[in-house]
């Protein structure tokens, strides 16, 4: 039986999702199942989804399409609604269900790589597409107060809305005003969603946090990764997040338990020259 799935986004050629999903299909013995990349801008998402036939088992969604994916869905999980975006679309009777397994990605990465299971205070750098998923993940781990550091307060609107839905206390701090060393020292976990060019000058300060997730994994190593490793602190990476968000997608697409070790090994093989640290 032919079944198809894909990751949609723009740009999408760099995506490692096919490595994970095709390894899962092979390990599960799903002959005829394929997973590919589809270049697609946000405005084209409704037309693309409407044109998919019954052979499609699901879509992974990356930037800039996550909000468009939620908008096109006929139903959504509570966490996708909280996040305000979706990275997963699964066909259901009469339409598509949206979910956000990025929440699993953040939590899974922090637990596996840092041993983080709970805390009360967090620091979040950036307010882009990953930030709201991080807020939902952190709230589910007991975090009640978050310092959000952004270039401009005007960029914080979506994160503020998400925090309000979660009942989180969100303190918005501009980049120029932030005491990064003080923030890192006073939190239980720090999540950075910003490019290496922004974190380079403050990497040593950020490494003072007891547990750090840097969602950027290319180019590697990031300044934050170098600083955290030098100080002997706990580091989770974007590849850890990618792996853990994919587990839930595979299970929703196939209805079977994700073959986690086979997926982990496939990612390790594909990234030996990209990320020398274990995922």
PDB file of C-alpha atoms in Angstrom:
ATOM      1  CA  UNK A   1       0.000   0.000   0.000  1.00  0.00           C
ATOM      2  CA  UNK A   2       1.444   3.352  -1.032  1.00  0.00           C
ATOM      3  CA  UNK A   3       1.342   5.998   1.698  1.00  0.00           C
ATOM      4  CA  UNK A   4       2.983   9.388   1.567  1.00  0.00           C
ATOM      5  CA  UNK A   5       4.109  12.066   3.961  1.00  0.00           C
ATOM      6  CA  UNK A   6       6.313  15.122   3.616  1.00  0.00           C
ATOM      7  CA  UNK A   7       7.741  18.173   5.297  1.00  0.00           C
ATOM      8  CA  UNK A   8       6.538  21.468   3.835  1.00  0.00           C
ATOM      9  CA  UNK A   9       8.296  24.799   4.230  1.00  0.00           C
ATOM     10  CA  UNK A  10      10.574  27.316   2.568  1.00  0.00           C
ATOM     11  CA  UNK A  11      13.463  26.781   2.409  1.00  0.00           C
ATOM     12  CA  UNK A  12      13.119  23.061   2.998  1.00  0.00           C
ATOM     13  CA  UNK A  13      16.016  21.442   1.114  1.00  0.00           C
ATOM     14  CA  UNK A  14      18.108  21.340   4.288  1.00  0.00           C
ATOM     15  CA  UNK A  15      15.476  19.519   6.361  1.00  0.00           C
ATOM     16  CA  UNK A  16      16.601  16.344   8.135  1.00  0.00           C
ATOM     17  CA  UNK A  17      13.023  15.178   8.668  1.00  0.00           C
ATOM     18  CA  UNK A  18      13.184  12.676   5.749  1.00  0.00           C
ATOM     19  CA  UNK A  19      16.128  10.978   7.491  1.00  0.00           C
ATOM     20  CA  UNK A  20      14.038  10.414  10.603  1.00  0.00           C
ATOM     21  CA  UNK A  21      10.722   9.467   9.025  1.00  0.00           C
ATOM     22  CA  UNK A  22      12.061   7.154   6.337  1.00  0.00           C
ATOM     23  CA  UNK A  23      14.172   5.383   8.974  1.00  0.00           C
ATOM     24  CA  UNK A  24      11.025   4.972  11.041  1.00  0.00           C
ATOM     25  CA  UNK A  25       9.012   3.582   8.122  1.00  0.00           C
ATOM     26  CA  UNK A  26      11.780   1.076   7.363  1.00  0.00           C
ATOM     27  CA  UNK A  27      12.078  -0.013  10.980  1.00  0.00           C
ATOM     28  CA  UNK A  28       8.311  -0.461  11.214  1.00  0.00           C
ATOM     29  CA  UNK A  29       8.251  -2.568   8.042  1.00  0.00           C
ATOM     30  CA  UNK A  30       6.007  -0.111   6.214  1.00  0.00           C
ATOM     31  CA  UNK A  31       6.817  -1.000   2.629  1.00  0.00           C
ATOM     32  CA  UNK A  32       5.531   1.572   0.167  1.00  0.00           C
ATOM     33  CA  UNK A  33       5.633   4.431   2.670  1.00  0.00           C
ATOM     34  CA  UNK A  34       7.679   7.444   1.558  1.00  0.00           C
ATOM     35  CA  UNK A  35       8.562  10.799   3.071  1.00  0.00           C
ATOM     36  CA  UNK A  36       9.824  13.726   1.003  1.00  0.00           C
ATOM     37  CA  UNK A  37      10.406  17.493   1.099  1.00  0.00           C
ATOM     38  CA  UNK A  38       7.989  19.945  -0.528  1.00  0.00           C
ATOM     39  CA  UNK A  39       8.969  23.575  -1.063  1.00  0.00           C
ATOM     40  CA  UNK A  40       5.949  25.678  -0.128  1.00  0.00           C
ATOM     41  CA  UNK A  41       5.394  29.252   1.002  1.00  0.00           C
ATOM     42  CA  UNK A  42       2.771  30.073   3.635  1.00  0.00           C
ATOM     43  CA  UNK A  43       0.256  31.517   1.188  1.00  0.00           C
ATOM     44  CA  UNK A  44       0.316  28.288  -0.824  1.00  0.00           C
ATOM     45  CA  UNK A  45      -0.478  25.995   2.121  1.00  0.00           C
ATOM     46  CA  UNK A  46      -4.300  25.985   1.696  1.00  0.00           C
ATOM     47  CA  UNK A  47      -4.056  25.021  -1.972  1.00  0.00           C
ATOM     48  CA  UNK A  48      -1.431  22.371  -1.345  1.00  0.00           C
ATOM     49  CA  UNK A  49      -3.407  20.729   1.464  1.00  0.00           C
ATOM     50  CA  UNK A  50      -6.646  20.843  -0.523  1.00  0.00           C
ATOM     51  CA  UNK A  51      -4.960  19.014  -3.385  1.00  0.00           C
ATOM     52  CA  UNK A  52      -3.726  16.025  -1.371  1.00  0.00           C
ATOM     53  CA  UNK A  53      -5.438  12.699  -1.963  1.00  0.00           C
ATOM     54  CA  UNK A  54      -6.192   9.746   0.316  1.00  0.00           C
ATOM     55  CA  UNK A  55      -2.668   8.341  -0.038  1.00  0.00           C
ATOM     56  CA  UNK A  56      -1.332  11.040   2.280  1.00  0.00           C
ATOM     57  CA  UNK A  57      -0.733  10.029   5.908  1.00  0.00           C
ATOM     58  CA  UNK A  58       0.348  13.442   7.143  1.00  0.00           C
ATOM     59  CA  UNK A  59       2.481  16.537   6.833  1.00  0.00           C
ATOM     60  CA  UNK A  60       5.304  17.903   8.931  1.00  0.00           C
ATOM     61  CA  UNK A  61       5.321  21.681   8.809  1.00  0.00           C
ATOM     62  CA  UNK A  62       8.321  23.950   9.193  1.00  0.00           C
ATOM     63  CA  UNK A  63       8.765  27.698   8.862  1.00  0.00           C
ATOM     64  CA  UNK A  64       7.223  29.860   7.585  1.00  0.00           C
ATOM     65  CA  UNK A  65       4.118  27.688   7.411  1.00  0.00           C
ATOM     66  CA  UNK A  66       3.235  26.796  10.996  1.00  0.00           C
ATOM     67  CA  UNK A  67       0.567  29.416  11.525  1.00  0.00           C
ATOM     68  CA  UNK A  68      -0.885  28.730   8.085  1.00  0.00           C
ATOM     69  CA  UNK A  69      -1.084  25.042   8.980  1.00  0.00           C
ATOM     70  CA  UNK A  70      -3.153  25.806  12.056  1.00  0.00           C
ATOM     71  CA  UNK A  71      -5.434  28.071  10.041  1.00  0.00           C
ATOM     72  CA  UNK A  72      -6.108  25.445   7.363  1.00  0.00           C
ATOM     73  CA  UNK A  73      -6.965  22.668   9.837  1.00  0.00           C
ATOM     74  CA  UNK A  74     -10.531  21.613  10.546  1.00  0.00           C
ATOM     75  CA  UNK A  75      -9.609  20.746  14.158  1.00  0.00           C
ATOM     76  CA  UNK A  76      -6.660  21.288  16.449  1.00  0.00           C
ATOM     77  CA  UNK A  77      -5.213  19.803  19.616  1.00  0.00           C
ATOM     78  CA  UNK A  78      -5.329  21.991  22.734  1.00  0.00           C
ATOM     79  CA  UNK A  79      -1.579  22.532  22.673  1.00  0.00           C
ATOM     80  CA  UNK A  80      -1.582  23.660  19.036  1.00  0.00           C
ATOM     81  CA  UNK A  81      -4.242  26.197  19.988  1.00  0.00           C
ATOM     82  CA  UNK A  82      -2.135  27.345  22.945  1.00  0.00           C
ATOM     83  CA  UNK A  83       0.973  27.669  20.779  1.00  0.00           C
ATOM     84  CA  UNK A  84      -0.945  29.401  18.015  1.00  0.00           C
ATOM     85  CA  UNK A  85       0.837  27.328  15.381  1.00  0.00           C
ATOM     86  CA  UNK A  86       1.118  23.746  14.145  1.00  0.00           C
ATOM     87  CA  UNK A  87       4.003  21.626  12.911  1.00  0.00           C
ATOM     88  CA  UNK A  88       1.848  18.567  12.209  1.00  0.00           C
ATOM     89  CA  UNK A  89      -1.187  17.947   9.998  1.00  0.00           C
ATOM     90  CA  UNK A  90      -2.952  14.581   9.969  1.00  0.00           C
ATOM     91  CA  UNK A  91      -5.952  13.696   7.798  1.00  0.00           C
ATOM     92  CA  UNK A  92      -9.208  13.071   9.665  1.00  0.00           C
ATOM     93  CA  UNK A  93     -12.788  12.660   8.508  1.00  0.00           C
ATOM     94  CA  UNK A  94     -13.757  15.849   6.771  1.00  0.00           C
ATOM     95  CA  UNK A  95     -10.420  17.613   6.995  1.00  0.00           C
ATOM     96  CA  UNK A  96      -7.099  17.809   8.812  1.00  0.00           C
ATOM     97  CA  UNK A  97      -6.153  17.841  12.493  1.00  0.00           C
ATOM     98  CA  UNK A  98      -3.383  20.208  13.572  1.00  0.00           C
ATOM     99  CA  UNK A  99      -0.947  19.459  16.369  1.00  0.00           C
ATOM    100  CA  UNK A 100       2.308  20.931  17.640  1.00  0.00           C
ATOM    101  CA  UNK A 101       4.826  18.227  18.523  1.00  0.00           C
ATOM    102  CA  UNK A 102       7.428  20.988  18.889  1.00  0.00           C
ATOM    103  CA  UNK A 103       6.251  20.997  22.502  1.00  0.00           C
ATOM    104  CA  UNK A 104       7.412  17.373  22.785  1.00  0.00           C
ATOM    105  CA  UNK A 105      10.611  18.395  21.031  1.00  0.00           C
ATOM    106  CA  UNK A 106      11.508  21.034  23.615  1.00  0.00           C
ATOM    107  CA  UNK A 107      10.581  18.861  26.599  1.00  0.00           C
ATOM    108  CA  UNK A 108      12.186  15.725  25.211  1.00  0.00           C
ATOM    109  CA  UNK A 109      15.421  17.536  24.393  1.00  0.00           C
ATOM    110  CA  UNK A 110      15.659  19.084  27.853  1.00  0.00           C
ATOM    111  CA  UNK A 111      14.909  15.813  29.612  1.00  0.00           C
ATOM    112  CA  UNK A 112      17.206  13.624  27.524  1.00  0.00           C
ATOM    113  CA  UNK A 113      20.192  15.941  27.223  1.00  0.00           C
ATOM    114  CA  UNK A 114      19.959  17.968  30.444  1.00  0.00           C
ATOM    115  CA  UNK A 115      17.950  15.829  32.821  1.00  0.00           C
ATOM    116  CA  UNK A 116      15.528  18.734  33.196  1.00  0.00           C
ATOM    117  CA  UNK A 117      12.100  17.645  34.388  1.00  0.00           C
ATOM    118  CA  UNK A 118      10.792  20.642  36.296  1.00  0.00           C
ATOM    119  CA  UNK A 119      11.575  24.193  37.344  1.00  0.00           C
ATOM    120  CA  UNK A 120       9.903  27.477  38.144  1.00  0.00           C
ATOM    121  CA  UNK A 121      11.893  30.173  36.316  1.00  0.00           C
ATOM    122  CA  UNK A 122      13.070  30.259  32.699  1.00  0.00           C
ATOM    123  CA  UNK A 123      14.782  32.603  30.275  1.00  0.00           C
ATOM    124  CA  UNK A 124      13.711  32.588  26.624  1.00  0.00           C
ATOM    125  CA  UNK A 125      15.695  34.384  23.939  1.00  0.00           C
ATOM    126  CA  UNK A 126      13.722  35.385  20.857  1.00  0.00           C
ATOM    127  CA  UNK A 127      10.036  35.523  20.024  1.00  0.00           C
ATOM    128  CA  UNK A 128       9.947  33.718  16.672  1.00  0.00           C
ATOM    129  CA  UNK A 129       8.145  30.571  15.616  1.00  0.00           C
ATOM    130  CA  UNK A 130       9.752  28.292  18.203  1.00  0.00           C
ATOM    131  CA  UNK A 131       9.250  30.600  21.174  1.00  0.00           C
ATOM    132  CA  UNK A 132       5.555  29.939  21.789  1.00  0.00           C
ATOM    133  CA  UNK A 133       6.085  26.171  21.603  1.00  0.00           C
ATOM    134  CA  UNK A 134       8.869  26.583  24.152  1.00  0.00           C
ATOM    135  CA  UNK A 135       6.514  28.519  26.433  1.00  0.00           C
ATOM    136  CA  UNK A 136       3.923  25.728  26.337  1.00  0.00           C
ATOM    137  CA  UNK A 137       6.615  23.121  26.997  1.00  0.00           C
ATOM    138  CA  UNK A 138       8.094  25.069  29.893  1.00  0.00           C
ATOM    139  CA  UNK A 139       4.672  25.651  31.441  1.00  0.00           C
ATOM    140  CA  UNK A 140       3.961  21.921  31.332  1.00  0.00           C
ATOM    141  CA  UNK A 141       7.205  21.374  33.279  1.00  0.00           C
ATOM    142  CA  UNK A 142       6.028  23.646  36.070  1.00  0.00           C
ATOM    143  CA  UNK A 143       7.666  26.894  35.000  1.00  0.00           C
ATOM    144  CA  UNK A 144       5.558  29.820  36.169  1.00  0.00           C
ATOM    145  CA  UNK A 145       7.758  32.829  35.333  1.00  0.00           C
ATOM    146  CA  UNK A 146       9.640  33.543  32.105  1.00  0.00           C
ATOM    147  CA  UNK A 147      11.974  36.374  31.161  1.00  0.00           C
ATOM    148  CA  UNK A 148      11.574  36.913  27.415  1.00  0.00           C
ATOM    149  CA  UNK A 149      14.492  38.743  25.796  1.00  0.00           C
ATOM    150  CA  UNK A 150      13.746  40.348  22.423  1.00  0.00           C
ATOM    151  CA  UNK A 151      15.279  42.956  20.157  1.00  0.00           C
ATOM    152  CA  UNK A 152      12.121  45.031  20.284  1.00  0.00           C
ATOM    153  CA  UNK A 153       9.082  44.892  22.563  1.00  0.00           C
ATOM    154  CA  UNK A 154       6.898  45.011  19.453  1.00  0.00           C
ATOM    155  CA  UNK A 155       8.075  41.496  18.566  1.00  0.00           C
ATOM    156  CA  UNK A 156       6.726  40.010  21.787  1.00  0.00           C
ATOM    157  CA  UNK A 157       2.996  40.200  21.030  1.00  0.00           C
ATOM    158  CA  UNK A 158       2.489  36.543  20.074  1.00  0.00           C
ATOM    159  CA  UNK A 159       4.552  35.304  23.011  1.00  0.00           C
ATOM    160  CA  UNK A 160       2.606  37.581  25.343  1.00  0.00           C
ATOM    161  CA  UNK A 161      -0.660  36.164  24.042  1.00  0.00           C
ATOM    162  CA  UNK A 162       0.581  32.608  24.521  1.00  0.00           C
ATOM    163  CA  UNK A 163       1.802  33.355  28.047  1.00  0.00           C
ATOM    164  CA  UNK A 164      -1.575  34.856  28.910  1.00  0.00           C
ATOM    165  CA  UNK A 165      -3.365  31.718  27.707  1.00  0.00           C
ATOM    166  CA  UNK A 166      -1.010  29.636  29.862  1.00  0.00           C
ATOM    167  CA  UNK A 167      -1.238  31.819  32.960  1.00  0.00           C
ATOM    168  CA  UNK A 168       2.512  32.435  32.832  1.00  0.00           C
ATOM    169  CA  UNK A 169       4.133  35.542  34.268  1.00  0.00           C
ATOM    170  CA  UNK A 170       6.085  36.951  31.320  1.00  0.00           C
ATOM    171  CA  UNK A 171       8.649  39.677  31.818  1.00  0.00           C
ATOM    172  CA  UNK A 172       9.653  41.195  28.468  1.00  0.00           C
ATOM    173  CA  UNK A 173      13.206  42.576  28.396  1.00  0.00           C
ATOM    174  CA  UNK A 174      14.871  44.236  25.427  1.00  0.00           C
ATOM    175  CA  UNK A 175      18.204  42.925  24.241  1.00  0.00           C
ATOM    176  CA  UNK A 176      20.025  46.173  25.003  1.00  0.00           C
ATOM    177  CA  UNK A 177      18.703  46.317  28.560  1.00  0.00           C
ATOM    178  CA  UNK A 178      19.155  42.657  29.525  1.00  0.00           C
ATOM    179  CA  UNK A 179      21.577  41.562  32.241  1.00  0.00           C
ATOM    180  CA  UNK A 180      22.302  38.210  30.611  1.00  0.00           C
ATOM    181  CA  UNK A 181      24.603  36.927  33.332  1.00  0.00           C
ATOM    182  CA  UNK A 182      22.060  37.783  36.017  1.00  0.00           C
ATOM    183  CA  UNK A 183      19.186  36.235  34.092  1.00  0.00           C
ATOM    184  CA  UNK A 184      21.115  33.016  33.456  1.00  0.00           C
ATOM    185  CA  UNK A 185      22.230  32.702  37.063  1.00  0.00           C
ATOM    186  CA  UNK A 186      18.708  33.133  38.428  1.00  0.00           C
ATOM    187  CA  UNK A 187      16.842  30.684  36.160  1.00  0.00           C
ATOM    188  CA  UNK A 188      16.308  26.933  36.125  1.00  0.00           C
ATOM    189  CA  UNK A 189      16.485  26.645  32.328  1.00  0.00           C
ATOM    190  CA  UNK A 190      17.418  28.874  29.399  1.00  0.00           C
ATOM    191  CA  UNK A 191      16.160  28.401  25.839  1.00  0.00           C
ATOM    192  CA  UNK A 192      17.773  30.281  22.948  1.00  0.00           C
ATOM    193  CA  UNK A 193      15.938  30.480  19.626  1.00  0.00           C
ATOM    194  CA  UNK A 194      18.132  33.211  18.096  1.00  0.00           C
ATOM    195  CA  UNK A 195      20.975  32.971  15.530  1.00  0.00           C
ATOM    196  CA  UNK A 196      24.630  32.504  16.560  1.00  0.00           C
ATOM    197  CA  UNK A 197      25.480  36.033  15.446  1.00  0.00           C
ATOM    198  CA  UNK A 198      23.272  37.338  18.250  1.00  0.00           C
ATOM    199  CA  UNK A 199      24.489  34.991  20.986  1.00  0.00           C
ATOM    200  CA  UNK A 200      28.211  35.161  20.219  1.00  0.00           C
ATOM    201  CA  UNK A 201      28.985  38.234  22.357  1.00  0.00           C
ATOM    202  CA  UNK A 202      26.938  36.946  25.323  1.00  0.00           C
ATOM    203  CA  UNK A 203      27.621  33.200  25.107  1.00  0.00           C
ATOM    204  CA  UNK A 204      29.731  33.077  28.274  1.00  0.00           C
ATOM    205  CA  UNK A 205      27.002  34.828  30.233  1.00  0.00           C
ATOM    206  CA  UNK A 206      24.291  32.484  28.929  1.00  0.00           C
ATOM    207  CA  UNK A 207      26.401  29.460  29.865  1.00  0.00           C
ATOM    208  CA  UNK A 208      25.838  30.353  33.503  1.00  0.00           C
ATOM    209  CA  UNK A 209      22.372  28.784  33.319  1.00  0.00           C
ATOM    210  CA  UNK A 210      22.186  25.279  34.792  1.00  0.00           C
ATOM    211  CA  UNK A 211      20.406  23.880  31.724  1.00  0.00           C
ATOM    212  CA  UNK A 212      20.533  25.334  28.210  1.00  0.00           C
ATOM    213  CA  UNK A 213      18.678  24.485  24.996  1.00  0.00           C
ATOM    214  CA  UNK A 214      20.127  26.112  21.867  1.00  0.00           C
ATOM    215  CA  UNK A 215      17.696  25.295  19.064  1.00  0.00           C
ATOM    216  CA  UNK A 216      20.220  26.276  16.370  1.00  0.00           C
ATOM    217  CA  UNK A 217      22.325  23.364  15.114  1.00  0.00           C
ATOM    218  CA  UNK A 218      23.780  24.671  11.862  1.00  0.00           C
ATOM    219  CA  UNK A 219      26.442  25.959  11.650  1.00  0.00           C
ATOM    220  CA  UNK A 220      27.885  23.974  14.517  1.00  0.00           C
ATOM    221  CA  UNK A 221      29.152  24.455  17.116  1.00  0.00           C
ATOM    222  CA  UNK A 222      27.283  27.590  18.099  1.00  0.00           C
ATOM    223  CA  UNK A 223      28.956  30.057  20.475  1.00  0.00           C
ATOM    224  CA  UNK A 224      26.506  29.011  23.188  1.00  0.00           C
ATOM    225  CA  UNK A 225      27.370  25.333  22.725  1.00  0.00           C
ATOM    226  CA  UNK A 226      31.086  26.060  23.017  1.00  0.00           C
ATOM    227  CA  UNK A 227      30.606  28.162  26.144  1.00  0.00           C
ATOM    228  CA  UNK A 228      28.285  25.642  27.844  1.00  0.00           C
ATOM    229  CA  UNK A 229      30.624  22.746  27.107  1.00  0.00           C
ATOM    230  CA  UNK A 230      33.607  24.727  28.395  1.00  0.00           C
ATOM    231  CA  UNK A 231      31.819  25.364  31.697  1.00  0.00           C
ATOM    232  CA  UNK A 232      30.684  21.787  32.007  1.00  0.00           C
ATOM    233  CA  UNK A 233      26.992  22.673  32.075  1.00  0.00           C
ATOM    234  CA  UNK A 234      24.123  20.722  30.499  1.00  0.00           C
ATOM    235  CA  UNK A 235      23.329  21.392  26.833  1.00  0.00           C
ATOM    236  CA  UNK A 236      20.415  20.324  24.651  1.00  0.00           C
ATOM    237  CA  UNK A 237      20.536  21.065  20.925  1.00  0.00           C
ATOM    238  CA  UNK A 238      18.224  21.681  18.031  1.00  0.00           C
ATOM    239  CA  UNK A 239      18.926  18.155  16.825  1.00  0.00           C
ATOM    240  CA  UNK A 240      17.710  16.784  20.155  1.00  0.00           C
ATOM    241  CA  UNK A 241      14.560  18.841  19.646  1.00  0.00           C
ATOM    242  CA  UNK A 242      14.167  17.680  16.033  1.00  0.00           C
ATOM    243  CA  UNK A 243      14.422  14.049  17.091  1.00  0.00           C
ATOM    244  CA  UNK A 244      11.926  14.266  19.931  1.00  0.00           C
ATOM    245  CA  UNK A 245       9.322  16.200  17.954  1.00  0.00           C
ATOM    246  CA  UNK A 246       9.529  13.585  15.195  1.00  0.00           C
ATOM    247  CA  UNK A 247       8.572  10.717  17.510  1.00  0.00           C
ATOM    248  CA  UNK A 248       5.056  12.051  17.949  1.00  0.00           C
ATOM    249  CA  UNK A 249       4.662  12.809  14.261  1.00  0.00           C
ATOM    250  CA  UNK A 250       5.595   9.257  13.288  1.00  0.00           C
ATOM    251  CA  UNK A 251       3.053   7.874  15.743  1.00  0.00           C
ATOM    252  CA  UNK A 252       0.296  10.148  14.450  1.00  0.00           C
ATOM    253  CA  UNK A 253       1.079   9.344  10.804  1.00  0.00           C
ATOM    254  CA  UNK A 254       1.359   5.565  11.246  1.00  0.00           C
ATOM    255  CA  UNK A 255      -0.679   4.720  14.353  1.00  0.00           C
ATOM    256  CA  UNK A 256       2.326   2.732  15.603  1.00  0.00           C
ATOM    257  CA  UNK A 257       4.891   3.361  18.356  1.00  0.00           C
ATOM    258  CA  UNK A 258       7.874   5.296  17.032  1.00  0.00           C
ATOM    259  CA  UNK A 259      11.047   3.182  16.681  1.00  0.00           C
ATOM    260  CA  UNK A 260      13.045   5.656  18.735  1.00  0.00           C
ATOM    261  CA  UNK A 261      16.444   4.008  18.712  1.00  0.00           C
ATOM    262  CA  UNK A 262      16.418   3.436  14.951  1.00  0.00           C
ATOM    263  CA  UNK A 263      15.448   7.074  14.402  1.00  0.00           C
ATOM    264  CA  UNK A 264      18.150   8.251  16.822  1.00  0.00           C
ATOM    265  CA  UNK A 265      20.818   6.204  15.051  1.00  0.00           C
ATOM    266  CA  UNK A 266      19.707   7.427  11.612  1.00  0.00           C
ATOM    267  CA  UNK A 267      20.022  11.025  12.775  1.00  0.00           C
ATOM    268  CA  UNK A 268      23.410  10.327  14.312  1.00  0.00           C
ATOM    269  CA  UNK A 269      24.695   8.859  11.042  1.00  0.00           C
ATOM    270  CA  UNK A 270      23.329  11.774   9.030  1.00  0.00           C
ATOM    271  CA  UNK A 271      24.909  14.392  11.279  1.00  0.00           C
ATOM    272  CA  UNK A 272      28.311  12.948  12.137  1.00  0.00           C
ATOM    273  CA  UNK A 273      30.014  15.766  10.257  1.00  0.00           C
ATOM    274  CA  UNK A 274      27.539  18.394  11.461  1.00  0.00           C
ATOM    275  CA  UNK A 275      27.208  17.805  15.164  1.00  0.00           C
ATOM    276  CA  UNK A 276      29.909  15.845  16.989  1.00  0.00           C
ATOM    277  CA  UNK A 277      27.952  15.716  20.246  1.00  0.00           C
ATOM    278  CA  UNK A 278      25.543  12.815  20.863  1.00  0.00           C
ATOM    279  CA  UNK A 279      21.829  13.399  20.361  1.00  0.00           C
TER     280      UNK A 279
END
